[in-house]
mmCIF file of C-alpha atoms and ligand atoms in Angstrom:
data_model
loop_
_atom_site.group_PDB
_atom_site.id
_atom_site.type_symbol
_atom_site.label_atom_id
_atom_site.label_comp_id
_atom_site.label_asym_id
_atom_site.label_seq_id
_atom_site.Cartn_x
_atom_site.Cartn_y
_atom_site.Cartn_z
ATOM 1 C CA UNK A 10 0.000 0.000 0.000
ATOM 2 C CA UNK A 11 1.276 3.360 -0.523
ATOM 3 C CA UNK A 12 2.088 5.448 2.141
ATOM 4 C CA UNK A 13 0.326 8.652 1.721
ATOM 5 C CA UNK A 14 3.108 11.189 3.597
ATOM 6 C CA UNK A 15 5.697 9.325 1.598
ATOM 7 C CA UNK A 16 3.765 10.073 -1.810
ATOM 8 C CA UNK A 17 3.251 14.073 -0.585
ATOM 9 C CA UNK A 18 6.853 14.476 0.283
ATOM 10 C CA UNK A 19 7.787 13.070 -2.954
ATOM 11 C CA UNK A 20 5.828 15.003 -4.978
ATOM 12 C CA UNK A 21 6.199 18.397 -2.839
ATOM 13 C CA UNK A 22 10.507 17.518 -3.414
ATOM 14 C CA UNK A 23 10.009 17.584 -6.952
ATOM 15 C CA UNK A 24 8.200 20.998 -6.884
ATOM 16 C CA UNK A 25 10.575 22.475 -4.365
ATOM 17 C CA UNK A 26 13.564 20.979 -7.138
ATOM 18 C CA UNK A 27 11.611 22.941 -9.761
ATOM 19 C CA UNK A 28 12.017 26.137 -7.679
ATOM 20 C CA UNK A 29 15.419 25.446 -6.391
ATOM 21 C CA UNK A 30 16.172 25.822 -10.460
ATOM 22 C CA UNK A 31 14.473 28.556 -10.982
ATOM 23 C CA UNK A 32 15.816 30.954 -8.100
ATOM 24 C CA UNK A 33 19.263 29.574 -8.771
ATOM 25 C CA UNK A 34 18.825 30.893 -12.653
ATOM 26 C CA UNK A 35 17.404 34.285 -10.990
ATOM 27 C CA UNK A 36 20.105 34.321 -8.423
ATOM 28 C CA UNK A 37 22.738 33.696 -11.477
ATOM 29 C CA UNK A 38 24.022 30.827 -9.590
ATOM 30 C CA UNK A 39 25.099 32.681 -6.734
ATOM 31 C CA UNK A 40 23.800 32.246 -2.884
ATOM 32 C CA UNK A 41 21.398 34.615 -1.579
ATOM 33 C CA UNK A 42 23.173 35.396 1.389
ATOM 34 C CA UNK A 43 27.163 35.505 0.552
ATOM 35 C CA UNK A 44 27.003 35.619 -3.263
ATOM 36 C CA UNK A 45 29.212 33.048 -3.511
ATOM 37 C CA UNK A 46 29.111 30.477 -6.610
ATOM 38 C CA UNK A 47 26.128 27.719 -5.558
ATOM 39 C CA UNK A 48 27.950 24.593 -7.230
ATOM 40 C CA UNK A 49 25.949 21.600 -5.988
ATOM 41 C CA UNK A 50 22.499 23.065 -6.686
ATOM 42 C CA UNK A 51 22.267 24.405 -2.920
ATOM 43 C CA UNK A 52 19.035 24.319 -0.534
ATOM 44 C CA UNK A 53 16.209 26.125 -1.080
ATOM 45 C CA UNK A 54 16.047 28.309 2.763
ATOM 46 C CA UNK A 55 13.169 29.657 4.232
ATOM 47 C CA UNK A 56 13.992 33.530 4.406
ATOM 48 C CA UNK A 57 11.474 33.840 6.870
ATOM 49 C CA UNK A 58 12.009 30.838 9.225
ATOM 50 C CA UNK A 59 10.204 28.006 8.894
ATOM 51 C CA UNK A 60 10.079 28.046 13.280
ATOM 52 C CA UNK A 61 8.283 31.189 12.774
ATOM 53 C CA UNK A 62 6.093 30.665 10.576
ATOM 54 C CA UNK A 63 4.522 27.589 9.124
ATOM 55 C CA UNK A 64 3.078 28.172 5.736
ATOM 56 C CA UNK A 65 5.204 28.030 2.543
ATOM 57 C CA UNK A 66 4.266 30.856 0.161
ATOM 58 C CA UNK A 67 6.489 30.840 -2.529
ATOM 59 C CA UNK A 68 8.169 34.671 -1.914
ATOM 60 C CA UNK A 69 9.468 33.334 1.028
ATOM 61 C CA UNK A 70 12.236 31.247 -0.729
ATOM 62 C CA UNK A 71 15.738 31.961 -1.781
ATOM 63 C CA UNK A 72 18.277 29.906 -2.738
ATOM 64 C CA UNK A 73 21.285 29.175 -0.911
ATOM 65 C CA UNK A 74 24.570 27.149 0.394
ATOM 66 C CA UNK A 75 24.027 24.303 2.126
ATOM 67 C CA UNK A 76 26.243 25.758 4.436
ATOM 68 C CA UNK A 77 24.906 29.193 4.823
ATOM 69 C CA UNK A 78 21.201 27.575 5.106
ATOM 70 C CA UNK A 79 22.590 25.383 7.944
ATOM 71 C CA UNK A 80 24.485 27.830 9.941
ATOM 72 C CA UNK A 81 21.581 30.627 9.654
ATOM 73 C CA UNK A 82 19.023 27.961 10.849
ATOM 74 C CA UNK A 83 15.912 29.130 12.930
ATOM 75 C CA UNK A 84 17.682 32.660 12.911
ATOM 76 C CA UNK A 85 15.596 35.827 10.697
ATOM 77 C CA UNK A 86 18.271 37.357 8.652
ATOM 78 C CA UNK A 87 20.353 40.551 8.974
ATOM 79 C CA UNK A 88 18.988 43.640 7.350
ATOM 80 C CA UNK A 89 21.144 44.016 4.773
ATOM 81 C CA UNK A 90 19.541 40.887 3.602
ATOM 82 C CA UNK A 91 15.995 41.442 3.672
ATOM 83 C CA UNK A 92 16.721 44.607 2.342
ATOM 84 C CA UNK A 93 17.753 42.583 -0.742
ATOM 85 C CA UNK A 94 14.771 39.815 -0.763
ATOM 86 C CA UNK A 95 11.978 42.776 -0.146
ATOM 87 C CA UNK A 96 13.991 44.725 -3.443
ATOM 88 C CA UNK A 97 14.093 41.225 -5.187
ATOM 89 C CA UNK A 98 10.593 40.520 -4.753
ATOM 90 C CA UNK A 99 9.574 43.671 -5.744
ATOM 91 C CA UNK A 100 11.512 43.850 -8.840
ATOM 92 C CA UNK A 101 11.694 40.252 -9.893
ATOM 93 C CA UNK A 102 7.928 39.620 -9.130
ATOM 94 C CA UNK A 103 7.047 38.481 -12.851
ATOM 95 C CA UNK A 104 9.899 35.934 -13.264
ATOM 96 C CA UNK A 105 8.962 34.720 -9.452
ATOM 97 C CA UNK A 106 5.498 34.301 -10.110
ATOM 98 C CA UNK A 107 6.147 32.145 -13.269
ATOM 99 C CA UNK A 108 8.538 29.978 -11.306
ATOM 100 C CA UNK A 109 6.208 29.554 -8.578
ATOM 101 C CA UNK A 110 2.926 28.880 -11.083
ATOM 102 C CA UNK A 111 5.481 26.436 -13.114
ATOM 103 C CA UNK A 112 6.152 24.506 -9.632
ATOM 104 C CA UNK A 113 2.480 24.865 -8.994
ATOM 105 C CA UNK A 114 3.674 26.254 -5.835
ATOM 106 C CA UNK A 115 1.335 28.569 -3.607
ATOM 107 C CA UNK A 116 2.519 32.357 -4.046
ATOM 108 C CA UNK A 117 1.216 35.822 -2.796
ATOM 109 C CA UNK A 118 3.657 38.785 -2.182
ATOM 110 C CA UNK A 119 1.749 41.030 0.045
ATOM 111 C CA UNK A 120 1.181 38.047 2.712
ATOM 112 C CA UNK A 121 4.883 37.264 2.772
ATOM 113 C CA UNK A 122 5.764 41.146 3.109
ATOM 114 C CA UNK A 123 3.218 41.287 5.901
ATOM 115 C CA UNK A 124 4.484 37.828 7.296
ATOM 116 C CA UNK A 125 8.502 39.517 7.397
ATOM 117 C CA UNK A 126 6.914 42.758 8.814
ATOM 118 C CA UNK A 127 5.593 40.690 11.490
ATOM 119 C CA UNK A 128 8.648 38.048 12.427
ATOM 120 C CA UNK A 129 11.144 41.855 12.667
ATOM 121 C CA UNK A 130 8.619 43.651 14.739
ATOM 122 C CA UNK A 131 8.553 40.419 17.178
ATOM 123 C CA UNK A 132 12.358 39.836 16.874
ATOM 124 C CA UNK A 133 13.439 43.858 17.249
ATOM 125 C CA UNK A 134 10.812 43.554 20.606
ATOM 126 C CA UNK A 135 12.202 40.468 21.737
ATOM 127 C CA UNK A 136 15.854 42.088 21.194
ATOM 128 C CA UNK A 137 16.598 39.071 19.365
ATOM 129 C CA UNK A 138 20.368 38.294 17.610
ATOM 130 C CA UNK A 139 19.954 38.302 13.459
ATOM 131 C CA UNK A 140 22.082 36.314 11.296
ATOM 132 C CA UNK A 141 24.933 37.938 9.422
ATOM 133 C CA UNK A 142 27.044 35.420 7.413
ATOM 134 C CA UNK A 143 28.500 31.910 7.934
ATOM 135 C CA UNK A 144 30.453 31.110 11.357
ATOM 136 C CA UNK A 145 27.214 32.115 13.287
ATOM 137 C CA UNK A 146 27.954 35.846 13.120
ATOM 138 C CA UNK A 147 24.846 37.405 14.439
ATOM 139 C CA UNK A 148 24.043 41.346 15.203
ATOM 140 C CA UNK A 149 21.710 42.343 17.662
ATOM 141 C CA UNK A 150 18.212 43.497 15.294
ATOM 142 C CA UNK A 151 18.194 47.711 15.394
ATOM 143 C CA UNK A 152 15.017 49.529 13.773
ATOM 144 C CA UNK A 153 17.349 50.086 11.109
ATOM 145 C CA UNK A 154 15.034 47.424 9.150
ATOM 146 C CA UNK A 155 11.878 49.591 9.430
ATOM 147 C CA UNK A 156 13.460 51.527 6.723
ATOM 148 C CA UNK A 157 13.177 47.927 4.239
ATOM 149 C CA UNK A 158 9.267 48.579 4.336
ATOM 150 C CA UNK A 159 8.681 52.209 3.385
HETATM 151 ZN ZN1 ZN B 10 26.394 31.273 0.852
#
């Protein structure tokens, strides 16, 4: 008998492959976080961690090292990065919607802008560390990342 979760996680792996492609041809090849040349396809991250906040919405993905994926890990991102994903969903929206409608993957930009705007305001109350780069180098989160939604 088929085991149903078995059959969902393989077909939800083949559609997350689908949009690992596309945000690696977006991201010419290069990790979101460090720029640095992806060479073994990479992991798709959840910018927004997946801890936080349990529904996959397509916007919320970038494309990554293994590496950096693994050492940011439950952590929300410095600013300087989600200055970068809210510019990059913003000005990439058409080519991200087709690779999210190709991957019949679930998409809508203005619920993952509210869902970031919502995971900062908790973290810059909570005082919470942000993740910088590789080596766990984390920042304290300043309101500097207000600015990212004006
Ligand atoms: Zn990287």
């Amino acid at each position: 008998m088929t085991d149903l979760s078995d059959f969902l996680f393989g077909s939800d792996r083949s559609r997350l492959n689908d949009i690992a492609e596309g945000l690696l041809a977006l991201q010419k090849g290069r990790c979101f976080y460090c720029a640095g040349a992806v060479r073994d396809g990479g992991d798709v991250d959840h910018f927004i961690p997946w801890a936080l906040y349990k529904v996959d919405l397509g916007h919320n993905f970038v494309l990554a090292h293994s590496s950096c994926n693994q050492d940011k890990r439950d952590m929300l991102a410095a600013t300087g990065h989600l200055e970068r994903w809210v510019e990059r969903n913003d000005s990439e929206s058409v080519t991200l919607g087709q690779v999210f409608k190709a991957a019949r993957f679930p998409f809508d930009a203005d619920a993952s802008l509210s869902v970031a705007e919502w995971a900062y305001e908790n973290a810059e109350r909570a005082r919470a560390l942000v993740w910088i780069r590789c080596r766990a180098q984390t920042a304290r989160l300043t309101a500097e990342w207000r600015e990212c939604f004006k």
